[in-house]
Amino acid sequence: RLPLLAMHITQLNRECLLHLFSFLDKNSRKNLAKTCHKLLEVFQDPLLWSLLKFHSPVELKKDNFLLGPALKHLSICWYSERVKLCNIEDWMKNSFQKDFCKRHENTVNDFLLDVCNRCPNLLSLTLSGCGHVTDDCILQLLKNCPKLRSLKLENCVQISDHTLEAVTLHGASLQTLHVDFCRNVTRAGLDRVRAKCPSVMLRADRSGDMIPD
């Protein structure tokens, strides 16, 4: 029988290490990177960060991921009861709730600004339950990420026909557009997108029929 040979993880080449890291979540990648300089270099390799998913605003402020030109697919989806608060009208909130939502708004806007500046090769963006995403944020993303093919917005209450107009002006590469449960999107805005961008697959479940703010 041949003897078993023990191999330390750092003896693997960069390609193998990147493959192993790809199976780990963001926190596990960060923790592993703290163990030695070689694994830190793998953590910092842009090729590792082509896909990012976030499930709470707090995650956007952590240092367990990297934004860069390699990012192709970004998803920000949250559904917790505390985050749902940010999707109701301001007049229904007390002062504590307004302050809570303001902190979320700054966090989300700062993060998306970073994406605009660092991720020009973004191909798909999904935003769900993000009550603080504004028309201007989407406009800047469309301008700075010209390769964007898929834009999916769900229950983003500040999104309006201005975003639809931005799509017609700056969404040259766009193939898929979802604006589900976006109550400030109108039927007229949707019709303009269909007329000006007939090749775009447009979905607008419960949008255009909802009562706007």
mmCIF file with all atom_site columns, C-alpha atoms in Angstrom:
data_model
loop_
_atom_site.group_PDB
_atom_site.id
_atom_site.type_symbol
_atom_site.label_atom_id
_atom_site.label_alt_id
_atom_site.label_comp_id
_atom_site.label_asym_id
_atom_site.label_entity_id
_atom_site.label_seq_id
_atom_site.pdbx_PDB_ins_code
_atom_site.Cartn_x
_atom_site.Cartn_y
_atom_site.Cartn_z
_atom_site.occupancy
_atom_site.B_iso_or_equiv
_atom_site.pdbx_formal_charge
_atom_site.auth_seq_id
_atom_site.auth_comp_id
_atom_site.auth_asym_id
_atom_site.auth_atom_id
_atom_site.pdbx_PDB_model_num
ATOM 1   C CA . ARG A 1 1   ? 0.000   0.000  0.000   1.00 0.00 ? 1   ARG A CA 1
ATOM 2   C CA . LEU A 1 2   ? 1.228   3.501  -0.814  1.00 0.00 ? 2   LEU A CA 1
ATOM 3   C CA . PRO A 1 3   ? 1.621   5.821  2.188   1.00 0.00 ? 3   PRO A CA 1
ATOM 4   C CA . LEU A 1 4   ? -0.843  8.668  2.484   1.00 0.00 ? 4   LEU A CA 1
ATOM 5   C CA . LEU A 1 5   ? 0.780   12.037 1.899   1.00 0.00 ? 5   LEU A CA 1
ATOM 6   C CA . ALA A 1 6   ? -0.457  14.975 3.959   1.00 0.00 ? 6   ALA A CA 1
ATOM 7   C CA . MET A 1 7   ? -0.729  18.288 2.148   1.00 0.00 ? 7   MET A CA 1
ATOM 8   C CA . HIS A 1 8   ? -1.218  21.678 3.731   1.00 0.00 ? 8   HIS A CA 1
ATOM 9   C CA . ILE A 1 9   ? -3.847  23.876 2.098   1.00 0.00 ? 9   ILE A CA 1
ATOM 10  C CA . THR A 1 10  ? -1.241  26.529 1.281   1.00 0.00 ? 10  THR A CA 1
ATOM 11  C CA . GLN A 1 11  ? 0.570   24.035 -0.932  1.00 0.00 ? 11  GLN A CA 1
ATOM 12  C CA . LEU A 1 12  ? -2.291  24.164 -3.404  1.00 0.00 ? 12  LEU A CA 1
ATOM 13  C CA . ASN A 1 13  ? -1.910  26.451 -6.395  1.00 0.00 ? 13  ASN A CA 1
ATOM 14  C CA . ARG A 1 14  ? -3.906  29.678 -6.814  1.00 0.00 ? 14  ARG A CA 1
ATOM 15  C CA . GLU A 1 15  ? -6.473  28.112 -9.146  1.00 0.00 ? 15  GLU A CA 1
ATOM 16  C CA . CYS A 1 16  ? -7.310  25.359 -6.646  1.00 0.00 ? 16  CYS A CA 1
ATOM 17  C CA . LEU A 1 17  ? -7.493  27.809 -3.749  1.00 0.00 ? 17  LEU A CA 1
ATOM 18  C CA . LEU A 1 18  ? -9.852  30.085 -5.661  1.00 0.00 ? 18  LEU A CA 1
ATOM 19  C CA . HIS A 1 19  ? -12.043 27.086 -6.392  1.00 0.00 ? 19  HIS A CA 1
ATOM 20  C CA . LEU A 1 20  ? -12.132 26.129 -2.705  1.00 0.00 ? 20  LEU A CA 1
ATOM 21  C CA . PHE A 1 21  ? -12.875 29.699 -1.617  1.00 0.00 ? 21  PHE A CA 1
ATOM 22  C CA . SER A 1 22  ? -15.754 29.866 -4.089  1.00 0.00 ? 22  SER A CA 1
ATOM 23  C CA . PHE A 1 23  ? -17.730 27.382 -1.974  1.00 0.00 ? 23  PHE A CA 1
ATOM 24  C CA . LEU A 1 24  ? -17.448 29.532 1.174   1.00 0.00 ? 24  LEU A CA 1
ATOM 25  C CA . ASP A 1 25  ? -19.693 32.371 2.288   1.00 0.00 ? 25  ASP A CA 1
ATOM 26  C CA . LYS A 1 26  ? -18.279 35.857 2.816   1.00 0.00 ? 26  LYS A CA 1
ATOM 27  C CA . ASN A 1 27  ? -17.584 35.439 6.545   1.00 0.00 ? 27  ASN A CA 1
ATOM 28  C CA . SER A 1 28  ? -15.828 32.096 6.060   1.00 0.00 ? 28  SER A CA 1
ATOM 29  C CA . ARG A 1 29  ? -13.654 33.561 3.317   1.00 0.00 ? 29  ARG A CA 1
ATOM 30  C CA . LYS A 1 30  ? -12.669 36.448 5.561   1.00 0.00 ? 30  LYS A CA 1
ATOM 31  C CA . ASN A 1 31  ? -11.870 34.187 8.519   1.00 0.00 ? 31  ASN A CA 1
ATOM 32  C CA . LEU A 1 32  ? -9.751  31.873 6.382   1.00 0.00 ? 32  LEU A CA 1
ATOM 33  C CA . ALA A 1 33  ? -7.892  34.862 4.942   1.00 0.00 ? 33  ALA A CA 1
ATOM 34  C CA . LYS A 1 34  ? -6.788  35.854 8.446   1.00 0.00 ? 34  LYS A CA 1
ATOM 35  C CA . THR A 1 35  ? -4.774  32.666 8.896   1.00 0.00 ? 35  THR A CA 1
ATOM 36  C CA . CYS A 1 36  ? -1.856  33.455 6.566   1.00 0.00 ? 36  CYS A CA 1
ATOM 37  C CA . HIS A 1 37  ? -0.629  35.863 3.928   1.00 0.00 ? 37  HIS A CA 1
ATOM 38  C CA . LYS A 1 38  ? -1.118  33.446 1.020   1.00 0.00 ? 38  LYS A CA 1
ATOM 39  C CA . LEU A 1 39  ? -4.789  32.918 1.826   1.00 0.00 ? 39  LEU A CA 1
ATOM 40  C CA . LEU A 1 40  ? -5.222  36.662 2.265   1.00 0.00 ? 40  LEU A CA 1
ATOM 41  C CA . GLU A 1 41  ? -3.957  37.098 -1.296  1.00 0.00 ? 41  GLU A CA 1
ATOM 42  C CA . VAL A 1 42  ? -6.573  34.611 -2.493  1.00 0.00 ? 42  VAL A CA 1
ATOM 43  C CA . PHE A 1 43  ? -9.274  36.549 -0.604  1.00 0.00 ? 43  PHE A CA 1
ATOM 44  C CA . GLN A 1 44  ? -8.119  39.734 -2.338  1.00 0.00 ? 44  GLN A CA 1
ATOM 45  C CA . ASP A 1 45  ? -8.106  38.184 -5.815  1.00 0.00 ? 45  ASP A CA 1
ATOM 46  C CA . PRO A 1 46  ? -10.773 39.992 -7.902  1.00 0.00 ? 46  PRO A CA 1
ATOM 47  C CA . LEU A 1 47  ? -11.661 36.715 -9.646  1.00 0.00 ? 47  LEU A CA 1
ATOM 48  C CA . LEU A 1 48  ? -13.220 35.508 -6.386  1.00 0.00 ? 48  LEU A CA 1
ATOM 49  C CA . TRP A 1 49  ? -15.777 38.289 -6.340  1.00 0.00 ? 49  TRP A CA 1
ATOM 50  C CA . SER A 1 50  ? -17.822 37.978 -9.529  1.00 0.00 ? 50  SER A CA 1
ATOM 51  C CA . LEU A 1 51  ? -21.033 37.307 -7.531  1.00 0.00 ? 51  LEU A CA 1
ATOM 52  C CA . LEU A 1 52  ? -22.274 39.036 -4.364  1.00 0.00 ? 52  LEU A CA 1
ATOM 53  C CA . LYS A 1 53  ? -25.497 38.515 -2.393  1.00 0.00 ? 53  LYS A CA 1
ATOM 54  C CA . PHE A 1 54  ? -26.673 40.508 0.622   1.00 0.00 ? 54  PHE A CA 1
ATOM 55  C CA . HIS A 1 55  ? -29.627 39.880 2.929   1.00 0.00 ? 55  HIS A CA 1
ATOM 56  C CA . SER A 1 56  ? -29.569 42.855 5.327   1.00 0.00 ? 56  SER A CA 1
ATOM 57  C CA . PRO A 1 57  ? -28.343 46.478 5.290   1.00 0.00 ? 57  PRO A CA 1
ATOM 58  C CA . VAL A 1 58  ? -25.792 45.641 7.995   1.00 0.00 ? 58  VAL A CA 1
ATOM 59  C CA . GLU A 1 59  ? -23.994 43.295 5.599   1.00 0.00 ? 59  GLU A CA 1
ATOM 60  C CA . LEU A 1 60  ? -23.220 46.197 3.263   1.00 0.00 ? 60  LEU A CA 1
ATOM 61  C CA . LYS A 1 61  ? -20.981 47.791 5.903   1.00 0.00 ? 61  LYS A CA 1
ATOM 62  C CA . LYS A 1 62  ? -18.849 44.719 6.612   1.00 0.00 ? 62  LYS A CA 1
ATOM 63  C CA . ASP A 1 63  ? -15.305 44.181 5.348   1.00 0.00 ? 63  ASP A CA 1
ATOM 64  C CA . ASN A 1 64  ? -15.811 40.569 4.298   1.00 0.00 ? 64  ASN A CA 1
ATOM 65  C CA . PHE A 1 65  ? -16.088 41.225 0.547   1.00 0.00 ? 65  PHE A CA 1
ATOM 66  C CA . LEU A 1 66  ? -14.462 43.204 -2.258  1.00 0.00 ? 66  LEU A CA 1
ATOM 67  C CA . LEU A 1 67  ? -15.997 45.415 -4.918  1.00 0.00 ? 67  LEU A CA 1
ATOM 68  C CA . GLY A 1 68  ? -14.177 45.622 -8.228  1.00 0.00 ? 68  GLY A CA 1
ATOM 69  C CA . PRO A 1 69  ? -14.311 45.292 -12.007 1.00 0.00 ? 69  PRO A CA 1
ATOM 70  C CA . ALA A 1 70  ? -14.737 41.502 -11.723 1.00 0.00 ? 70  ALA A CA 1
ATOM 71  C CA . LEU A 1 71  ? -18.205 41.846 -10.155 1.00 0.00 ? 71  LEU A CA 1
ATOM 72  C CA . LYS A 1 72  ? -20.785 40.604 -12.661 1.00 0.00 ? 72  LYS A CA 1
ATOM 73  C CA . HIS A 1 73  ? -23.859 39.741 -10.559 1.00 0.00 ? 73  HIS A CA 1
ATOM 74  C CA . LEU A 1 74  ? -25.162 41.646 -7.521  1.00 0.00 ? 74  LEU A CA 1
ATOM 75  C CA . SER A 1 75  ? -28.235 40.840 -5.434  1.00 0.00 ? 75  SER A CA 1
ATOM 76  C CA . ILE A 1 76  ? -29.523 42.869 -2.465  1.00 0.00 ? 76  ILE A CA 1
ATOM 77  C CA . CYS A 1 77  ? -32.697 41.331 -1.029  1.00 0.00 ? 77  CYS A CA 1
ATOM 78  C CA . TRP A 1 78  ? -34.144 41.781 2.409   1.00 0.00 ? 78  TRP A CA 1
ATOM 79  C CA . TYR A 1 79  ? -37.541 40.995 3.871   1.00 0.00 ? 79  TYR A CA 1
ATOM 80  C CA . SER A 1 80  ? -37.262 41.332 7.672   1.00 0.00 ? 80  SER A CA 1
ATOM 81  C CA . GLU A 1 81  ? -39.979 43.156 9.608   1.00 0.00 ? 81  GLU A CA 1
ATOM 82  C CA . ARG A 1 82  ? -37.566 45.957 10.561  1.00 0.00 ? 82  ARG A CA 1
ATOM 83  C CA . VAL A 1 83  ? -36.595 46.565 6.945   1.00 0.00 ? 83  VAL A CA 1
ATOM 84  C CA . LYS A 1 84  ? -40.238 46.543 5.820   1.00 0.00 ? 84  LYS A CA 1
ATOM 85  C CA . LEU A 1 85  ? -40.624 49.689 7.890   1.00 0.00 ? 85  LEU A CA 1
ATOM 86  C CA . CYS A 1 86  ? -38.578 51.552 5.296   1.00 0.00 ? 86  CYS A CA 1
ATOM 87  C CA . ASN A 1 87  ? -41.166 50.795 2.618   1.00 0.00 ? 87  ASN A CA 1
ATOM 88  C CA . ILE A 1 88  ? -44.030 52.718 4.228   1.00 0.00 ? 88  ILE A CA 1
ATOM 89  C CA . GLU A 1 89  ? -44.735 56.424 3.828   1.00 0.00 ? 89  GLU A CA 1
ATOM 90  C CA . ASP A 1 90  ? -42.846 58.857 6.092   1.00 0.00 ? 90  ASP A CA 1
ATOM 91  C CA . TRP A 1 91  ? -46.025 60.330 7.561   1.00 0.00 ? 91  TRP A CA 1
ATOM 92  C CA . MET A 1 92  ? -46.780 56.939 9.124   1.00 0.00 ? 92  MET A CA 1
ATOM 93  C CA . LYS A 1 93  ? -43.436 56.756 10.977  1.00 0.00 ? 93  LYS A CA 1
ATOM 94  C CA . ASN A 1 94  ? -42.507 58.161 14.378  1.00 0.00 ? 94  ASN A CA 1
ATOM 95  C CA . SER A 1 95  ? -39.198 60.002 14.951  1.00 0.00 ? 95  SER A CA 1
ATOM 96  C CA . PHE A 1 96  ? -37.319 56.829 16.004  1.00 0.00 ? 96  PHE A CA 1
ATOM 97  C CA . GLN A 1 97  ? -38.498 54.993 12.904  1.00 0.00 ? 97  GLN A CA 1
ATOM 98  C CA . LYS A 1 98  ? -37.505 57.903 10.654  1.00 0.00 ? 98  LYS A CA 1
ATOM 99  C CA . ASP A 1 99  ? -34.009 57.948 12.157  1.00 0.00 ? 99  ASP A CA 1
ATOM 100 C CA . PHE A 1 100 ? -33.710 54.191 11.687  1.00 0.00 ? 100 PHE A CA 1
ATOM 101 C CA . CYS A 1 101 ? -34.697 54.493 8.028   1.00 0.00 ? 101 CYS A CA 1
ATOM 102 C CA . LYS A 1 102 ? -32.323 57.408 7.454   1.00 0.00 ? 102 LYS A CA 1
ATOM 103 C CA . ARG A 1 103 ? -29.374 55.290 8.571   1.00 0.00 ? 103 ARG A CA 1
ATOM 104 C CA . HIS A 1 104 ? -30.427 52.556 6.141   1.00 0.00 ? 104 HIS A CA 1
ATOM 105 C CA . GLU A 1 105 ? -30.791 55.109 3.362   1.00 0.00 ? 105 GLU A CA 1
ATOM 106 C CA . ASN A 1 106 ? -27.240 56.390 3.817   1.00 0.00 ? 106 ASN A CA 1
ATOM 107 C CA . THR A 1 107 ? -25.840 52.857 3.931   1.00 0.00 ? 107 THR A CA 1
ATOM 108 C CA . VAL A 1 108 ? -27.601 51.751 0.744   1.00 0.00 ? 108 VAL A CA 1
ATOM 109 C CA . ASN A 1 109 ? -26.844 54.913 -1.208  1.00 0.00 ? 109 ASN A CA 1
ATOM 110 C CA . ASP A 1 110 ? -23.153 54.882 -0.246  1.00 0.00 ? 110 ASP A CA 1
ATOM 111 C CA . PHE A 1 111 ? -22.860 51.233 -1.256  1.00 0.00 ? 111 PHE A CA 1
ATOM 112 C CA . LEU A 1 112 ? -24.519 51.722 -4.633  1.00 0.00 ? 112 LEU A CA 1
ATOM 113 C CA . LEU A 1 113 ? -22.286 54.727 -5.273  1.00 0.00 ? 113 LEU A CA 1
ATOM 114 C CA . ASP A 1 114 ? -19.285 52.457 -4.688  1.00 0.00 ? 114 ASP A CA 1
ATOM 115 C CA . VAL A 1 115 ? -20.736 49.961 -7.152  1.00 0.00 ? 115 VAL A CA 1
ATOM 116 C CA . CYS A 1 116 ? -21.069 52.745 -9.735  1.00 0.00 ? 116 CYS A CA 1
ATOM 117 C CA . ASN A 1 117 ? -17.442 53.738 -9.278  1.00 0.00 ? 117 ASN A CA 1
ATOM 118 C CA . ARG A 1 118 ? -15.839 50.289 -9.011  1.00 0.00 ? 118 ARG A CA 1
ATOM 119 C CA . CYS A 1 119 ? -17.944 47.796 -10.965 1.00 0.00 ? 119 CYS A CA 1
ATOM 120 C CA . PRO A 1 120 ? -18.248 48.894 -14.609 1.00 0.00 ? 120 PRO A CA 1
ATOM 121 C CA . ASN A 1 121 ? -18.687 45.302 -15.846 1.00 0.00 ? 121 ASN A CA 1
ATOM 122 C CA . LEU A 1 122 ? -21.828 44.542 -13.848 1.00 0.00 ? 122 LEU A CA 1
ATOM 123 C CA . LEU A 1 123 ? -24.215 42.336 -15.841 1.00 0.00 ? 123 LEU A CA 1
ATOM 124 C CA . SER A 1 124 ? -27.144 41.785 -13.482 1.00 0.00 ? 124 SER A CA 1
ATOM 125 C CA . LEU A 1 125 ? -28.575 43.682 -10.523 1.00 0.00 ? 125 LEU A CA 1
ATOM 126 C CA . THR A 1 126 ? -31.439 42.535 -8.271  1.00 0.00 ? 126 THR A CA 1
ATOM 127 C CA . LEU A 1 127 ? -32.855 44.845 -5.597  1.00 0.00 ? 127 LEU A CA 1
ATOM 128 C CA . SER A 1 128 ? -35.749 43.569 -3.504  1.00 0.00 ? 128 SER A CA 1
ATOM 129 C CA . GLY A 1 129 ? -37.349 45.310 -0.554  1.00 0.00 ? 129 GLY A CA 1
ATOM 130 C CA . CYS A 1 130 ? -34.852 48.159 -0.829  1.00 0.00 ? 130 CYS A CA 1
ATOM 131 C CA . GLY A 1 131 ? -37.075 51.075 0.121   1.00 0.00 ? 131 GLY A CA 1
ATOM 132 C CA . HIS A 1 132 ? -34.259 53.616 -0.081  1.00 0.00 ? 132 HIS A CA 1
ATOM 133 C CA . VAL A 1 133 ? -33.138 52.989 -3.650  1.00 0.00 ? 133 VAL A CA 1
ATOM 134 C CA . THR A 1 134 ? -33.925 56.105 -5.646  1.00 0.00 ? 134 THR A CA 1
ATOM 135 C CA . ASP A 1 135 ? -34.386 56.885 -9.317  1.00 0.00 ? 135 ASP A CA 1
ATOM 136 C CA . ASP A 1 136 ? -31.089 58.762 -9.243  1.00 0.00 ? 136 ASP A CA 1
ATOM 137 C CA . CYS A 1 137 ? -29.267 55.660 -7.921  1.00 0.00 ? 137 CYS A CA 1
ATOM 138 C CA . ILE A 1 138 ? -30.565 53.589 -10.833 1.00 0.00 ? 138 ILE A CA 1
ATOM 139 C CA . LEU A 1 139 ? -29.734 56.371 -13.293 1.00 0.00 ? 139 LEU A CA 1
ATOM 140 C CA . GLN A 1 140 ? -26.121 56.458 -12.108 1.00 0.00 ? 140 GLN A CA 1
ATOM 141 C CA . LEU A 1 141 ? -25.875 52.660 -12.247 1.00 0.00 ? 141 LEU A CA 1
ATOM 142 C CA . LEU A 1 142 ? -27.153 52.594 -15.821 1.00 0.00 ? 142 LEU A CA 1
ATOM 143 C CA . LYS A 1 143 ? -24.678 55.287 -16.829 1.00 0.00 ? 143 LYS A CA 1
ATOM 144 C CA . ASN A 1 144 ? -21.681 53.699 -15.114 1.00 0.00 ? 144 ASN A CA 1
ATOM 145 C CA . CYS A 1 145 ? -22.476 50.042 -15.844 1.00 0.00 ? 145 CYS A CA 1
ATOM 146 C CA . PRO A 1 146 ? -23.136 50.069 -19.607 1.00 0.00 ? 146 PRO A CA 1
ATOM 147 C CA . LYS A 1 147 ? -23.010 46.255 -19.872 1.00 0.00 ? 147 LYS A CA 1
ATOM 148 C CA . LEU A 1 148 ? -25.969 45.756 -17.519 1.00 0.00 ? 148 LEU A CA 1
ATOM 149 C CA . ARG A 1 149 ? -28.305 43.168 -19.049 1.00 0.00 ? 149 ARG A CA 1
ATOM 150 C CA . SER A 1 150 ? -30.707 42.389 -16.216 1.00 0.00 ? 150 SER A CA 1
ATOM 151 C CA . LEU A 1 151 ? -32.284 44.872 -13.783 1.00 0.00 ? 151 LEU A CA 1
ATOM 152 C CA . LYS A 1 152 ? -34.805 43.414 -11.341 1.00 0.00 ? 152 LYS A CA 1
ATOM 153 C CA . LEU A 1 153 ? -36.520 45.762 -8.889  1.00 0.00 ? 153 LEU A CA 1
ATOM 154 C CA . GLU A 1 154 ? -39.101 44.439 -6.436  1.00 0.00 ? 154 GLU A CA 1
ATOM 155 C CA . ASN A 1 155 ? -40.955 46.484 -3.828  1.00 0.00 ? 155 ASN A CA 1
ATOM 156 C CA . CYS A 1 156 ? -38.606 49.445 -4.239  1.00 0.00 ? 156 CYS A CA 1
ATOM 157 C CA . VAL A 1 157 ? -41.094 52.137 -3.275  1.00 0.00 ? 157 VAL A CA 1
ATOM 158 C CA . GLN A 1 158 ? -39.097 55.176 -4.414  1.00 0.00 ? 158 GLN A CA 1
ATOM 159 C CA . ILE A 1 159 ? -38.675 53.872 -7.942  1.00 0.00 ? 159 ILE A CA 1
ATOM 160 C CA . SER A 1 160 ? -40.872 55.779 -10.385 1.00 0.00 ? 160 SER A CA 1
ATOM 161 C CA . ASP A 1 161 ? -41.258 56.538 -14.082 1.00 0.00 ? 161 ASP A CA 1
ATOM 162 C CA . HIS A 1 162 ? -37.953 58.432 -13.915 1.00 0.00 ? 162 HIS A CA 1
ATOM 163 C CA . THR A 1 163 ? -36.184 55.066 -13.674 1.00 0.00 ? 163 THR A CA 1
ATOM 164 C CA . LEU A 1 164 ? -38.148 53.824 -16.686 1.00 0.00 ? 164 LEU A CA 1
ATOM 165 C CA . GLU A 1 165 ? -37.080 56.911 -18.623 1.00 0.00 ? 165 GLU A CA 1
ATOM 166 C CA . ALA A 1 166 ? -33.452 56.284 -17.623 1.00 0.00 ? 166 ALA A CA 1
ATOM 167 C CA . VAL A 1 167 ? -33.768 52.759 -19.017 1.00 0.00 ? 167 VAL A CA 1
ATOM 168 C CA . THR A 1 168 ? -34.864 54.096 -22.388 1.00 0.00 ? 168 THR A CA 1
ATOM 169 C CA . LEU A 1 169 ? -31.937 56.549 -22.452 1.00 0.00 ? 169 LEU A CA 1
ATOM 170 C CA . HIS A 1 170 ? -29.067 54.557 -20.928 1.00 0.00 ? 170 HIS A CA 1
ATOM 171 C CA . GLY A 1 171 ? -30.090 50.886 -20.938 1.00 0.00 ? 171 GLY A CA 1
ATOM 172 C CA . ALA A 1 172 ? -28.683 49.995 -24.329 1.00 0.00 ? 172 ALA A CA 1
ATOM 173 C CA . SER A 1 173 ? -27.534 46.536 -23.181 1.00 0.00 ? 173 SER A CA 1
ATOM 174 C CA . LEU A 1 174 ? -30.583 45.786 -21.052 1.00 0.00 ? 174 LEU A CA 1
ATOM 175 C CA . GLN A 1 175 ? -32.473 42.599 -21.918 1.00 0.00 ? 175 GLN A CA 1
ATOM 176 C CA . THR A 1 176 ? -34.598 42.064 -18.771 1.00 0.00 ? 176 THR A CA 1
ATOM 177 C CA . LEU A 1 177 ? -36.391 44.662 -16.638 1.00 0.00 ? 177 LEU A CA 1
ATOM 178 C CA . HIS A 1 178 ? -38.610 43.813 -13.649 1.00 0.00 ? 178 HIS A CA 1
ATOM 179 C CA . VAL A 1 179 ? -40.406 46.499 -11.630 1.00 0.00 ? 179 VAL A CA 1
ATOM 180 C CA . ASP A 1 180 ? -42.675 44.352 -9.482  1.00 0.00 ? 180 ASP A CA 1
ATOM 181 C CA . PHE A 1 181 ? -44.665 45.975 -6.652  1.00 0.00 ? 181 PHE A CA 1
ATOM 182 C CA . CYS A 1 182 ? -43.120 49.389 -7.354  1.00 0.00 ? 182 CYS A CA 1
ATOM 183 C CA . ARG A 1 183 ? -46.151 51.499 -6.516  1.00 0.00 ? 183 ARG A CA 1
ATOM 184 C CA . ASN A 1 184 ? -44.877 54.752 -8.046  1.00 0.00 ? 184 ASN A CA 1
ATOM 185 C CA . VAL A 1 185 ? -44.463 53.238 -11.500 1.00 0.00 ? 185 VAL A CA 1
ATOM 186 C CA . THR A 1 186 ? -47.373 54.092 -13.810 1.00 0.00 ? 186 THR A CA 1
ATOM 187 C CA . ARG A 1 187 ? -48.949 52.373 -16.784 1.00 0.00 ? 187 ARG A CA 1
ATOM 188 C CA . ALA A 1 188 ? -47.915 55.301 -18.993 1.00 0.00 ? 188 ALA A CA 1
ATOM 189 C CA . GLY A 1 189 ? -44.277 54.815 -17.968 1.00 0.00 ? 189 GLY A CA 1
ATOM 190 C CA . LEU A 1 190 ? -44.449 51.110 -18.698 1.00 0.00 ? 190 LEU A CA 1
ATOM 191 C CA . ASP A 1 191 ? -45.998 51.766 -22.111 1.00 0.00 ? 191 ASP A CA 1
ATOM 192 C CA . ARG A 1 192 ? -43.123 54.127 -22.978 1.00 0.00 ? 192 ARG A CA 1
ATOM 193 C CA . VAL A 1 193 ? -40.571 51.419 -22.183 1.00 0.00 ? 193 VAL A CA 1
ATOM 194 C CA . ARG A 1 194 ? -42.461 48.904 -24.341 1.00 0.00 ? 194 ARG A CA 1
ATOM 195 C CA . ALA A 1 195 ? -42.572 51.403 -27.209 1.00 0.00 ? 195 ALA A CA 1
ATOM 196 C CA . LYS A 1 196 ? -38.958 52.575 -27.025 1.00 0.00 ? 196 LYS A CA 1
ATOM 197 C CA . CYS A 1 197 ? -37.319 49.292 -25.968 1.00 0.00 ? 197 CYS A CA 1
ATOM 198 C CA . PRO A 1 198 ? -39.348 46.515 -27.619 1.00 0.00 ? 198 PRO A CA 1
ATOM 199 C CA . SER A 1 199 ? -36.539 43.971 -27.199 1.00 0.00 ? 199 SER A CA 1
ATOM 200 C CA . VAL A 1 200 ? -36.514 44.315 -23.390 1.00 0.00 ? 200 VAL A CA 1
ATOM 201 C CA . MET A 1 201 ? -38.405 41.619 -21.486 1.00 0.00 ? 201 MET A CA 1
ATOM 202 C CA . LEU A 1 202 ? -40.517 43.815 -19.179 1.00 0.00 ? 202 LEU A CA 1
ATOM 203 C CA . ARG A 1 203 ? -42.378 42.503 -16.128 1.00 0.00 ? 203 ARG A CA 1
ATOM 204 C CA . ALA A 1 204 ? -44.381 44.698 -13.792 1.00 0.00 ? 204 ALA A CA 1
ATOM 205 C CA . ASP A 1 205 ? -46.452 42.589 -11.415 1.00 0.00 ? 205 ASP A CA 1
ATOM 206 C CA . ARG A 1 206 ? -48.818 44.803 -9.404  1.00 0.00 ? 206 ARG A CA 1
ATOM 207 C CA . SER A 1 207 ? -47.121 47.950 -10.705 1.00 0.00 ? 207 SER A CA 1
ATOM 208 C CA . GLY A 1 208 ? -49.043 50.546 -12.649 1.00 0.00 ? 208 GLY A CA 1
ATOM 209 C CA . ASP A 1 209 ? -52.245 49.610 -10.796 1.00 0.00 ? 209 ASP A CA 1
ATOM 210 C CA . MET A 1 210 ? -51.161 50.476 -7.274  1.00 0.00 ? 210 MET A CA 1
ATOM 211 C CA . ILE A 1 211 ? -51.960 53.760 -5.519  1.00 0.00 ? 211 ILE A CA 1
ATOM 212 C CA . PRO A 1 212 ? -48.822 55.971 -5.744  1.00 0.00 ? 212 PRO A CA 1
ATOM 213 C CA . ASP A 1 213 ? -47.414 57.994 -2.861  1.00 0.00 ? 213 ASP A CA 1
#
